Amino acid sequence: MKHPKMTINFIPLLLLVMSSCVYLTWAKSVPSTCLRNQFQCGDGSCIPHGWICDGRAECVDGSDESEETCKSKTCSPAHFACGGRLNRCIPVDWKCDGQSDCENGSDEDCPPQVCGDDQFQCRSGKCISLTFVCDGDHDCEDESDEENCPAPTCDPNMFWCNNSECIPKLWACDGDSDCKDGSDEWPQNCDGQKSLKPPNPCSAQEFHCGSGECIHMNWRCDGGFECRDHSDEADCVKPTCRPDQFQCDDGTCIRGNRQCDKEFDCRDRSDEVGCVNETKCDGINKFRCRSGECISIDKVCDKSKDCRDWSDEPLKECAENECMNNNGHCSHICNDLKIGYECLCPSGFRLVEKTRCEDIDECEDPDICSQNCVNLEGSYKCECTTGYEMDPSTQTCKAVGTVAYLFFTNRHEVRRMTLHGSDYKSLIPSLKNVVALDMEISENKIYWSDLSQKKIYSALMDKAGNSSHHITVIEQEIQSPDGIAVDWVHGNIYWTDSVFSTISVANTGGLKRTTLFKDGLAKPRAIVVDPTSGFMYWTDWGTPAKIEKGGLNGVDRVPLVTDGIEWPNGITLDLPNMRLYWVDSKLHSLSSVDTNGGNRRTIIVDQEKLAHPFAVTVFEDKVFWTDMENEAIFSANRLNGGDIVRVAEDLFSPEDLVLYHHLKQPKGLNRCEGSNVPNGGCEYLCLPAPQITKHSPKYTCACPDGLVLATDMRNCIKGDEVPSVSTKASMILVSSTTTSSTTTSNRVSPTTKTIPQRTTRKPNLGTTEAAKQMSDTVVPNSTLHSEMLSQQVRNNAAVEDTTSKHPTALYIVIPIVLLCLTAFGGYLLWKNWRLKNTHSINFDNPVYQKTTEDEVHICRSQDGYSYPSRQIVSMDDDIA
C-alpha cells in the first residue's frame, strides 16, 4: 500500500516537469533576437549586417540576398547606390574612377573627362601631359598624341639625338649614352672630341654588357639574354652533343637515358618536355579491371565479359544497392555505384575515414581572400581591413579614400599616372640617370637617386618639376644607390650601394648617417621597410643570390630566400597581408613569400612579359612591375598571376616604381619621440628596434661610422676611448659618482666586444659641425656598434641624484663585507685544524694510489696504525 504523503510529494515535481516542457516548446516557436548590427535570416540565425546583398548568400535559405531584402537596403551619404536588383552600395570615390564596380555599371555612367590646361586629351578621353605630345612615343592608346606633329626642333642649348630626341648639351660626349639610339656618344657627333669612356665598373668575375650593365661571368653564353642589348650571347659557340646525348634548349648536353626519367637534369627542364607518361585509368568514366585492363564504366555490370578475370561482372555487387543499408554508413551523401558505393560530401566539406565528412577550413589557404578570411560551416567569408571595402563586382578588397597613382622612373624623368591611365604626366623632367624612387606621403615629399650624379635627392611633390627646389640628401661616400626606402614614421632613409656592398641609413635631411650592414653583402639591390615591426627587407643578386631581413637598427639579420633564386631585382611589401613580392630577371619570374620566409609561391613565369623585370609594387589585388627589355609597365592579379595587362609602354628605361596612396604608409608611433626625451636621449641617430617580442627594446642609439657608443649607450666616442669592463652575459647597471659640480647618474655597462679596425680614411659624418667635432681622426665604414637597450633601462639610466653626498648603498654593503670576511677567517682556522689532525700516506703503487685517491686514511689507535676494516684492496677487483 502506497503512503499518501509520498503521492502528494510527487505532484509538484510532475507539475514542474510539465511546465518546463511547455516553456521549451514555446521558446522553440519564438524566433531568436539578433543584435543591432546583425541581420536575422529566415531560419532565425544571425549574420553581420554588412553581409547582406553582397552577392553571396550566407543564410541557408538565401534570405540575405533576396530581392525584398536588397530593395529595403539604404546606402549612407558616403556611398553610392548602384540600384538594380541587388542595390549594392559602393564608396562615392569609386564612381567615375574608370573601373566598373556596380553589377549594372551605373557607377561609370559619367560625363566626359575634362583635362587640365597642362594636359592633352586623347580621342579615347585619356588625359596626358602636354610634354608627351609629339615626343615620338605613343602615350595615347589611339596614338592621337603623335598625329599632325611638326618637324622636331631642339633648343640651342640642347643636343639633337639621331632619333629626334632632345637632351642637354652637357650630356653629349660624356661617356654615358643618354639618347635612346646612343647618338650622343657617336664620334661624328662629338666634333673631334674624344668621348669620355668611364672605367669598367664591373669586377673581374663579371661581364660588362654593351648596354652598360654588369652581370655574372657564368651567365655569359648560357642561352639566356641578361644584357639589354643581348651582348652576353653574342659570338657564342653553341656546343654540339654526341649521338648518345640529349641537348637541352640552353645548349648543354646530358646523357641520353636521362631524358624523360621524371627528373629535371637540364637547367631549363627541357629534358622532361613532351614526355608521355603511362596510360592512366582515372576518372568516373573508367574502370580498372583486376587483371589490368582499363574499360569504360558503361561495360561494367552489363552481363558481358569485358575483363579477362570477369571482375567487371561480380554477381553480388551488381545486384546490391549498398546505400539502402543505413545510408552506406555515410555521414552525408551515399552514391551507389555499379560495383560498390562511395560516400560524398557537400561543398565546403571533405571526406575523412571514407565515410565521415568534416568542414574544410578554406582560410588555411593564404590566397583564398584578398585580405581577411572568416571560416564558416561548409563555407567561408572574405572581409577587408580598415580603409578597404569589398568590391561587389570583383569580390576583392578595394581602397577607399585618395586616388592611387603610380610613380616611376624613366631614365631622364619621373612620371606619374593613375592606375587606369586616365591621368598621365611628367613630374620631374631633365634628370641624368634616375634609378631608385620612394616617397614620404605624409610630408608630400619624393626621393630619388641618380646613378650618374651619385647622389640622393628630395623635393616637395608640388615643386619637384623645378630643379631649384631639389635638395641633395646624400652626396658623399656613395657610389651606386640602386635602392632607397623611406621610414615614414621615424623620418629616416635607407639605401643600398652595390659598389660598396653596404646598406646605410640617414635621417631624411641627410645630416646624420651610418652604415648598418656590410659583411656578407655582395650586390644589394632593392630595399623596403616596415616601420611598425621595425624590419627591413632587401634583395642581393651577388653570389650566392638571396633575400634577407634585418632590423631597422642593424641587428637581427636573417636570410629568407636562399634557393631557387638567381637575379632578384625589385622587392615590395604587401602590408595588409605581410607578404613580400619580388621579381627575378634570370628566372623571368614573379614570386612571393611571407615575412618569415614561409609559404613561398611562384606566381608568374613568363619569358616575354618578365623578360628583364626591374622593380615591383603591390596595391589591392594587383601587382605592378617594370620591364626594361619590353620598355613597359605590366600589371597582373597578385594571387593567381592572371589578367596580365600593359599599363604603360614605349618608355625609355623604366626602372623603379612606387605606388602613391595613404594606405601604403599607415600612421604609426615614432618610438624615438614617444617619451619626453628628444631623439630618445641619443646623441646622434635614434633607430627603431625590431619588435620580436613584447619585451623587445623600442629603439637603440647609433653612431656615425668610426665612432662607437659609450657605456651609457647614448653618447658617441672614439673606439680607443671605450673603457675596459668585465665581460658579462648581459648588460648590468652600474653606479658612478663624481665631484659636487657634476651629477651622479646610472649607466649601462655593455658586454665587452672587439671593435673591428679598418683602413683609416676621412669619414662622412654629415654636414653639421656637431658631428665633425666628435672626432678628429676616425675609422670609417665599420659595422654599426649599437646595443639593445630597453626603454625601461634607459629611463632608469636617466635618474639622477644631485643631493646625496654619501650613497646609502654603503651602509648596506660594508656590514655584509665584514660578515663575509669574518666567515672566511673562521673557515681558514677550521681547515688548518683539520689538516693537523688527519694523517695520510701516499704510495707509488697504482693500487694504493687508488686507495688514497678514495680518501682512505690510516688512523692512529692505541695499538699503532691500522687500516679501516671496511676498506679492502684487491688486485682481482682492480683487474676486473
Short mmCIF file of N, CA and C in Angstrom, two decimals, residues 636-765:
data_model
loop_
_atom_site.label_atom_id
_atom_site.label_comp_id
_atom_site.label_asym_id
_atom_site.label_seq_id
_atom_site.Cartn_x
_atom_site.Cartn_y
_atom_site.Cartn_z
N ALA A 636 49.18 42.55 -63.05
CA ALA A 636 48.56 41.23 -63.05
C ALA A 636 47.89 41.02 -61.70
N ASN A 637 47.08 39.98 -61.62
CA ASN A 637 46.48 39.60 -60.35
C ASN A 637 47.56 39.01 -59.46
N ARG A 638 47.70 39.54 -58.26
CA ARG A 638 48.80 39.12 -57.39
C ARG A 638 48.57 37.74 -56.78
N LEU A 639 47.34 37.22 -56.84
CA LEU A 639 47.05 35.93 -56.23
C LEU A 639 47.27 34.76 -57.19
N ASN A 640 46.83 34.94 -58.44
CA ASN A 640 46.93 33.82 -59.38
C ASN A 640 47.75 34.15 -60.62
N GLY A 641 48.24 35.39 -60.75
CA GLY A 641 49.07 35.75 -61.88
C GLY A 641 48.31 35.97 -63.18
N GLY A 642 46.99 35.94 -63.13
CA GLY A 642 46.21 36.13 -64.34
C GLY A 642 45.97 37.59 -64.67
N ASP A 643 45.32 37.82 -65.79
CA ASP A 643 44.93 39.16 -66.23
C ASP A 643 46.15 40.08 -66.36
N ILE A 644 47.16 39.64 -67.12
CA ILE A 644 48.35 40.46 -67.35
C ILE A 644 48.02 41.54 -68.37
N VAL A 645 48.30 42.80 -68.00
CA VAL A 645 47.94 43.96 -68.83
C VAL A 645 49.15 44.89 -68.91
N ARG A 646 49.36 45.50 -70.08
CA ARG A 646 50.37 46.57 -70.22
C ARG A 646 49.75 47.87 -69.73
N VAL A 647 50.32 48.43 -68.68
CA VAL A 647 49.81 49.68 -68.12
C VAL A 647 50.39 50.87 -68.85
N ALA A 648 51.66 50.82 -69.19
CA ALA A 648 52.35 51.88 -69.94
C ALA A 648 53.39 51.23 -70.84
N GLU A 649 53.62 51.82 -72.00
CA GLU A 649 54.60 51.27 -72.94
C GLU A 649 55.29 52.39 -73.69
N ASP A 650 56.20 52.03 -74.58
CA ASP A 650 57.02 52.99 -75.32
C ASP A 650 57.80 53.89 -74.37
N LEU A 651 58.35 53.29 -73.32
CA LEU A 651 59.17 54.03 -72.37
C LEU A 651 60.63 53.91 -72.76
N PHE A 652 61.49 54.71 -72.13
CA PHE A 652 62.92 54.70 -72.45
C PHE A 652 63.63 53.61 -71.65
N SER A 653 63.66 53.77 -70.37
CA SER A 653 64.31 52.79 -69.50
C SER A 653 63.58 52.78 -68.15
N PRO A 654 62.39 52.15 -68.10
CA PRO A 654 61.64 52.14 -66.83
C PRO A 654 62.32 51.26 -65.81
N GLU A 655 62.61 51.83 -64.66
CA GLU A 655 63.31 51.04 -63.64
C GLU A 655 62.47 50.97 -62.37
N ASP A 656 62.62 51.90 -61.45
CA ASP A 656 61.89 51.79 -60.19
C ASP A 656 60.48 52.33 -60.32
N LEU A 657 59.56 51.81 -59.49
CA LEU A 657 58.21 52.35 -59.41
C LEU A 657 57.67 52.16 -58.01
N VAL A 658 56.87 53.12 -57.55
CA VAL A 658 56.22 53.06 -56.24
C VAL A 658 54.76 53.47 -56.43
N LEU A 659 53.92 53.05 -55.50
CA LEU A 659 52.50 53.38 -55.58
C LEU A 659 52.16 54.40 -54.51
N TYR A 660 51.47 55.45 -54.93
CA TYR A 660 51.10 56.55 -54.04
C TYR A 660 49.66 56.36 -53.58
N HIS A 661 49.48 56.13 -52.29
CA HIS A 661 48.16 56.09 -51.65
C HIS A 661 48.40 56.11 -50.16
N HIS A 662 47.54 56.81 -49.42
CA HIS A 662 47.80 56.99 -48.00
C HIS A 662 47.78 55.66 -47.25
N LEU A 663 47.08 54.64 -47.76
CA LEU A 663 47.06 53.35 -47.09
C LEU A 663 48.38 52.59 -47.24
N LYS A 664 49.22 52.99 -48.19
CA LYS A 664 50.52 52.35 -48.35
C LYS A 664 51.48 52.74 -47.23
N GLN A 665 51.23 53.86 -46.58
CA GLN A 665 52.06 54.31 -45.47
C GLN A 665 51.18 54.69 -44.29
N PRO A 666 50.63 53.70 -43.57
CA PRO A 666 49.75 53.98 -42.44
C PRO A 666 50.47 54.71 -41.32
N LYS A 667 49.73 55.48 -40.57
CA LYS A 667 50.32 56.22 -39.46
C LYS A 667 50.82 55.27 -38.39
N GLY A 668 51.89 55.67 -37.72
CA GLY A 668 52.47 54.86 -36.65
C GLY A 668 53.07 55.74 -35.58
N LEU A 669 53.47 55.12 -34.48
CA LEU A 669 54.06 55.84 -33.35
C LEU A 669 55.56 55.92 -33.53
N ASN A 670 56.08 57.15 -33.50
CA ASN A 670 57.52 57.36 -33.55
C ASN A 670 58.10 57.01 -32.18
N ARG A 671 58.71 55.84 -32.10
CA ARG A 671 59.18 55.35 -30.80
C ARG A 671 60.34 56.17 -30.25
N CYS A 672 61.06 56.86 -31.14
CA CYS A 672 62.17 57.70 -30.67
C CYS A 672 61.67 59.00 -30.05
N GLU A 673 60.43 59.37 -30.34
CA GLU A 673 59.88 60.59 -29.77
C GLU A 673 58.70 60.27 -28.85
N GLY A 674 58.57 59.00 -28.46
CA GLY A 674 57.43 58.60 -27.64
C GLY A 674 57.54 59.05 -26.20
N SER A 675 58.75 59.36 -25.72
CA SER A 675 58.92 59.81 -24.35
C SER A 675 59.17 61.32 -24.35
N ASN A 676 59.41 61.84 -23.18
CA ASN A 676 59.66 63.27 -23.07
C ASN A 676 61.11 63.63 -23.33
N VAL A 677 61.92 62.66 -23.76
CA VAL A 677 63.32 62.90 -24.07
C VAL A 677 63.48 63.00 -25.58
N PRO A 678 63.90 64.11 -26.12
CA PRO A 678 64.05 64.25 -27.58
C PRO A 678 65.03 63.24 -28.14
N ASN A 679 64.71 62.72 -29.31
CA ASN A 679 65.58 61.79 -30.03
C ASN A 679 65.93 60.58 -29.18
N GLY A 680 65.04 60.21 -28.25
CA GLY A 680 65.28 59.05 -27.40
C GLY A 680 66.47 59.20 -26.48
N GLY A 681 66.97 60.43 -26.32
CA GLY A 681 68.16 60.64 -25.50
C GLY A 681 69.46 60.32 -26.22
N CYS A 682 69.38 60.00 -27.53
CA CYS A 682 70.57 59.66 -28.30
C CYS A 682 71.29 60.92 -28.76
N GLU A 683 72.62 60.87 -28.70
CA GLU A 683 73.42 62.00 -29.17
C GLU A 683 73.37 62.12 -30.68
N TYR A 684 73.31 61.00 -31.38
CA TYR A 684 73.39 61.01 -32.85
C TYR A 684 72.10 60.47 -33.45
N LEU A 685 72.06 59.25 -33.91
CA LEU A 685 70.87 58.67 -34.53
C LEU A 685 70.09 57.82 -33.54
N CYS A 686 68.78 57.92 -33.61
CA CYS A 686 67.88 57.04 -32.86
C CYS A 686 67.15 56.18 -33.88
N LEU A 687 67.34 54.86 -33.81
CA LEU A 687 66.79 53.94 -34.81
C LEU A 687 65.81 52.98 -34.15
N PRO A 688 64.66 52.74 -34.77
CA PRO A 688 63.68 51.80 -34.20
C PRO A 688 64.24 50.39 -34.18
N ALA A 689 63.95 49.66 -33.12
CA ALA A 689 64.41 48.28 -32.97
C ALA A 689 63.32 47.33 -33.44
N PRO A 690 63.69 46.16 -33.95
CA PRO A 690 62.69 45.18 -34.39
C PRO A 690 61.85 44.69 -33.23
N GLN A 691 60.54 44.60 -33.44
CA GLN A 691 59.63 44.18 -32.39
C GLN A 691 59.39 42.68 -32.51
N ILE A 692 60.25 41.91 -31.87
CA ILE A 692 60.19 40.46 -31.95
C ILE A 692 59.26 39.90 -30.86
N THR A 693 59.41 40.38 -29.64
CA THR A 693 58.54 40.00 -28.54
C THR A 693 58.07 41.27 -27.84
N LYS A 694 57.21 41.11 -26.86
CA LYS A 694 56.71 42.27 -26.12
C LYS A 694 57.80 42.89 -25.25
N HIS A 695 58.88 42.15 -25.04
CA HIS A 695 59.98 42.69 -24.23
C HIS A 695 61.08 43.32 -25.09
N SER A 696 60.90 43.34 -26.40
CA SER A 696 61.92 43.92 -27.27
C SER A 696 62.08 45.41 -27.00
N PRO A 697 63.31 45.93 -27.12
CA PRO A 697 63.50 47.38 -26.93
C PRO A 697 62.77 48.14 -28.03
N LYS A 698 62.40 49.36 -27.71
CA LYS A 698 61.67 50.19 -28.67
C LYS A 698 62.62 50.82 -29.68
N TYR A 699 63.82 51.12 -29.28
CA TYR A 699 64.79 51.73 -30.17
C TYR A 699 66.19 51.54 -29.60
N THR A 700 67.19 51.82 -30.42
CA THR A 700 68.58 51.85 -29.95
C THR A 700 69.25 53.07 -30.55
N CYS A 701 70.33 53.49 -29.94
CA CYS A 701 71.10 54.63 -30.44
C CYS A 701 72.20 54.12 -31.37
N ALA A 702 72.60 54.96 -32.30
CA ALA A 702 73.63 54.60 -33.26
C ALA A 702 74.58 55.77 -33.45
N CYS A 703 75.80 55.46 -33.83
CA CYS A 703 76.84 56.47 -34.02
C CYS A 703 77.30 56.47 -35.48
N PRO A 704 77.93 57.55 -35.90
CA PRO A 704 78.46 57.58 -37.28
C PRO A 704 79.58 56.57 -37.45
N ASP A 705 79.89 56.23 -38.69
CA ASP A 705 80.96 55.28 -38.96
C ASP A 705 82.26 55.76 -38.32
N GLY A 706 82.91 54.88 -37.58
CA GLY A 706 84.18 55.21 -36.93
C GLY A 706 84.04 55.52 -35.46
N LEU A 707 82.84 55.82 -34.99
CA LEU A 707 82.61 56.06 -33.57
C LEU A 707 81.75 54.93 -33.01
N VAL A 708 81.81 54.76 -31.72
CA VAL A 708 81.04 53.71 -31.04
C VAL A 708 80.28 54.33 -29.89
N LEU A 709 79.33 53.57 -29.38
CA LEU A 709 78.54 54.04 -28.24
C LEU A 709 79.36 53.96 -26.96
N ALA A 710 79.19 54.97 -26.13
CA ALA A 710 79.83 54.96 -24.82
C ALA A 710 79.07 54.01 -23.91
N THR A 711 79.53 53.90 -22.66
CA THR A 711 78.90 52.96 -21.72
C THR A 711 77.47 53.34 -21.39
N ASP A 712 77.07 54.59 -21.62
CA ASP A 712 75.68 54.97 -21.36
C ASP A 712 74.77 54.59 -22.51
N MET A 713 75.34 54.06 -23.61
CA MET A 713 74.61 53.59 -24.78
C MET A 713 73.84 54.70 -25.48
N ARG A 714 74.25 55.95 -25.24
CA ARG A 714 73.56 57.08 -25.89
C ARG A 714 74.55 58.02 -26.56
N ASN A 715 75.70 58.23 -25.94
CA ASN A 715 76.69 59.15 -26.49
C ASN A 715 77.71 58.38 -27.34
N CYS A 716 78.41 59.11 -28.20
CA CYS A 716 79.36 58.50 -29.13
C CYS A 716 80.78 58.91 -28.76
N ILE A 717 81.70 57.95 -28.82
CA ILE A 717 83.10 58.22 -28.53
C ILE A 717 83.95 57.47 -29.56
N LYS A 718 85.25 57.79 -29.61
CA LYS A 718 86.16 57.06 -30.48
C LYS A 718 86.38 55.65 -29.93
N GLY A 719 86.69 54.72 -30.84
CA GLY A 719 86.81 53.33 -30.44
C GLY A 719 87.87 53.09 -29.40
N ASP A 720 89.00 53.86 -29.43
CA ASP A 720 90.08 53.63 -28.47
C ASP A 720 89.79 54.25 -27.12
N GLU A 721 88.62 54.93 -26.99
CA GLU A 721 88.26 55.53 -25.71
C GLU A 721 87.30 54.68 -24.92
N VAL A 722 86.92 53.51 -25.48
CA VAL A 722 85.98 52.65 -24.77
C VAL A 722 86.66 52.09 -23.53
N PRO A 723 86.11 52.31 -22.33
CA PRO A 723 86.75 51.79 -21.11
C PRO A 723 86.63 50.28 -21.05
N SER A 724 87.67 49.64 -20.45
CA SER A 724 87.64 48.19 -20.30
C SER A 724 86.70 47.84 -19.16
N VAL A 725 85.83 46.90 -19.41
CA VAL A 725 84.87 46.47 -18.40
C VAL A 725 84.87 44.96 -18.37
N SER A 726 84.37 44.40 -17.29
CA SER A 726 84.30 42.95 -17.14
C SER A 726 83.29 42.39 -18.11
N THR A 727 83.64 41.26 -18.71
CA THR A 727 82.72 40.61 -19.63
C THR A 727 81.58 39.98 -18.84
N LYS A 728 80.36 40.24 -19.24
CA LYS A 728 79.18 39.70 -18.57
C LYS A 728 78.29 39.04 -19.61
N ALA A 729 77.38 38.21 -19.11
CA ALA A 729 76.44 37.56 -20.03
C ALA A 729 75.34 38.51 -20.44
N SER A 730 75.14 39.55 -19.66
CA SER A 730 74.10 40.52 -20.01
C SER A 730 74.53 41.86 -19.50
N MET A 731 73.79 42.90 -19.94
CA MET A 731 74.13 44.25 -19.52
C MET A 731 73.74 44.44 -18.06
N ILE A 732 74.59 45.16 -17.31
CA ILE A 732 74.34 45.41 -15.90
C ILE A 732 74.32 46.90 -15.66
N LEU A 733 73.66 47.27 -14.63
CA LEU A 733 73.56 48.68 -14.27
C LEU A 733 74.61 49.00 -13.23
N VAL A 734 75.45 50.00 -13.50
CA VAL A 734 76.49 50.38 -12.57
C VAL A 734 76.25 51.80 -12.13
N SER A 735 76.85 52.13 -11.00
CA SER A 735 76.65 53.45 -10.43
C SER A 735 77.99 54.15 -10.32
N SER A 736 78.02 55.41 -10.67
CA SER A 736 79.25 56.18 -10.60
C SER A 736 78.96 57.51 -9.93
N THR A 737 79.95 57.99 -9.19
CA THR A 737 79.80 59.27 -8.51
C THR A 737 80.87 60.20 -9.00
N THR A 738 80.59 61.46 -8.99
CA THR A 738 81.53 62.48 -9.42
C THR A 738 81.65 63.53 -8.34
N THR A 739 82.35 64.59 -8.66
CA THR A 739 82.51 65.69 -7.71
C THR A 739 81.20 66.42 -7.56
N SER A 740 81.18 67.38 -6.65
CA SER A 740 79.95 68.12 -6.38
C SER A 740 79.50 68.94 -7.55
N SER A 741 80.38 69.22 -8.50
CA SER A 741 80.00 70.03 -9.65
C SER A 741 79.32 69.22 -10.73
N THR A 742 79.37 67.87 -10.61
CA THR A 742 78.72 67.01 -11.59
C THR A 742 77.64 66.21 -10.90
N THR A 743 76.86 65.50 -11.68
CA THR A 743 75.75 64.74 -11.13
C THR A 743 76.08 63.27 -11.13
N THR A 744 75.41 62.53 -10.26
CA THR A 744 75.55 61.09 -10.19
C THR A 744 74.49 60.46 -11.07
N SER A 745 74.89 59.62 -11.99
CA SER A 745 73.93 59.01 -12.93
C SER A 745 74.20 57.54 -13.06
N ASN A 746 73.14 56.79 -13.38
CA ASN A 746 73.25 55.36 -13.63
C ASN A 746 73.54 55.15 -15.09
N ARG A 747 74.48 54.28 -15.40
CA ARG A 747 74.84 54.00 -16.78
C ARG A 747 74.82 52.48 -16.99
N VAL A 748 74.71 52.10 -18.25
CA VAL A 748 74.69 50.70 -18.62
C VAL A 748 76.07 50.27 -19.07
N SER A 749 76.57 49.22 -18.49
CA SER A 749 77.87 48.68 -18.89
C SER A 749 77.65 47.59 -19.91
N PRO A 750 78.04 47.78 -21.16
CA PRO A 750 77.77 46.78 -22.20
C PRO A 750 78.73 45.62 -22.13
N THR A 751 78.35 44.60 -22.85
CA THR A 751 79.23 43.43 -22.95
C THR A 751 80.51 43.81 -23.67
N THR A 752 81.65 43.37 -23.13
CA THR A 752 82.92 43.67 -23.77
C THR A 752 82.98 43.00 -25.13
N LYS A 753 83.33 43.73 -26.18
CA LYS A 753 83.40 43.19 -27.53
C LYS A 753 84.58 43.80 -28.26
N THR A 754 85.12 43.06 -29.22
CA THR A 754 86.23 43.52 -30.03
C THR A 754 85.72 44.46 -31.10
N ILE A 755 86.35 45.60 -31.22
CA ILE A 755 85.94 46.58 -32.22
C ILE A 755 86.77 46.35 -33.47
N PRO A 756 86.11 45.99 -34.59
CA PRO A 756 86.88 45.72 -35.81
C PRO A 756 87.53 46.98 -36.33
N GLN A 757 88.80 46.86 -36.77
CA GLN A 757 89.54 48.00 -37.29
C GLN A 757 89.67 47.88 -38.80
N ARG A 758 89.53 48.98 -39.52
CA ARG A 758 89.70 49.00 -40.96
C ARG A 758 90.66 50.12 -41.34
N THR A 759 91.01 50.17 -42.62
CA THR A 759 91.93 51.18 -43.10
C THR A 759 91.40 52.56 -42.78
N THR A 760 92.24 53.39 -42.20
CA THR A 760 91.81 54.72 -41.79
C THR A 760 91.70 55.65 -42.98
N ARG A 761 90.57 56.32 -43.06
CA ARG A 761 90.37 57.38 -44.04
C ARG A 761 89.33 58.33 -43.50
N LYS A 762 89.21 59.47 -44.15
CA LYS A 762 88.31 60.50 -43.66
C LYS A 762 86.85 60.06 -43.81
N PRO A 763 86.07 60.08 -42.73
CA PRO A 763 84.69 59.60 -42.81
C PRO A 763 83.76 60.70 -43.23
N ASN A 764 82.51 60.28 -43.47
CA ASN A 764 81.45 61.25 -43.74
C ASN A 764 80.52 61.26 -42.54
N LEU A 765 80.61 62.28 -41.74
CA LEU A 765 79.81 62.34 -40.53
C LEU A 765 78.62 63.27 -40.68
#
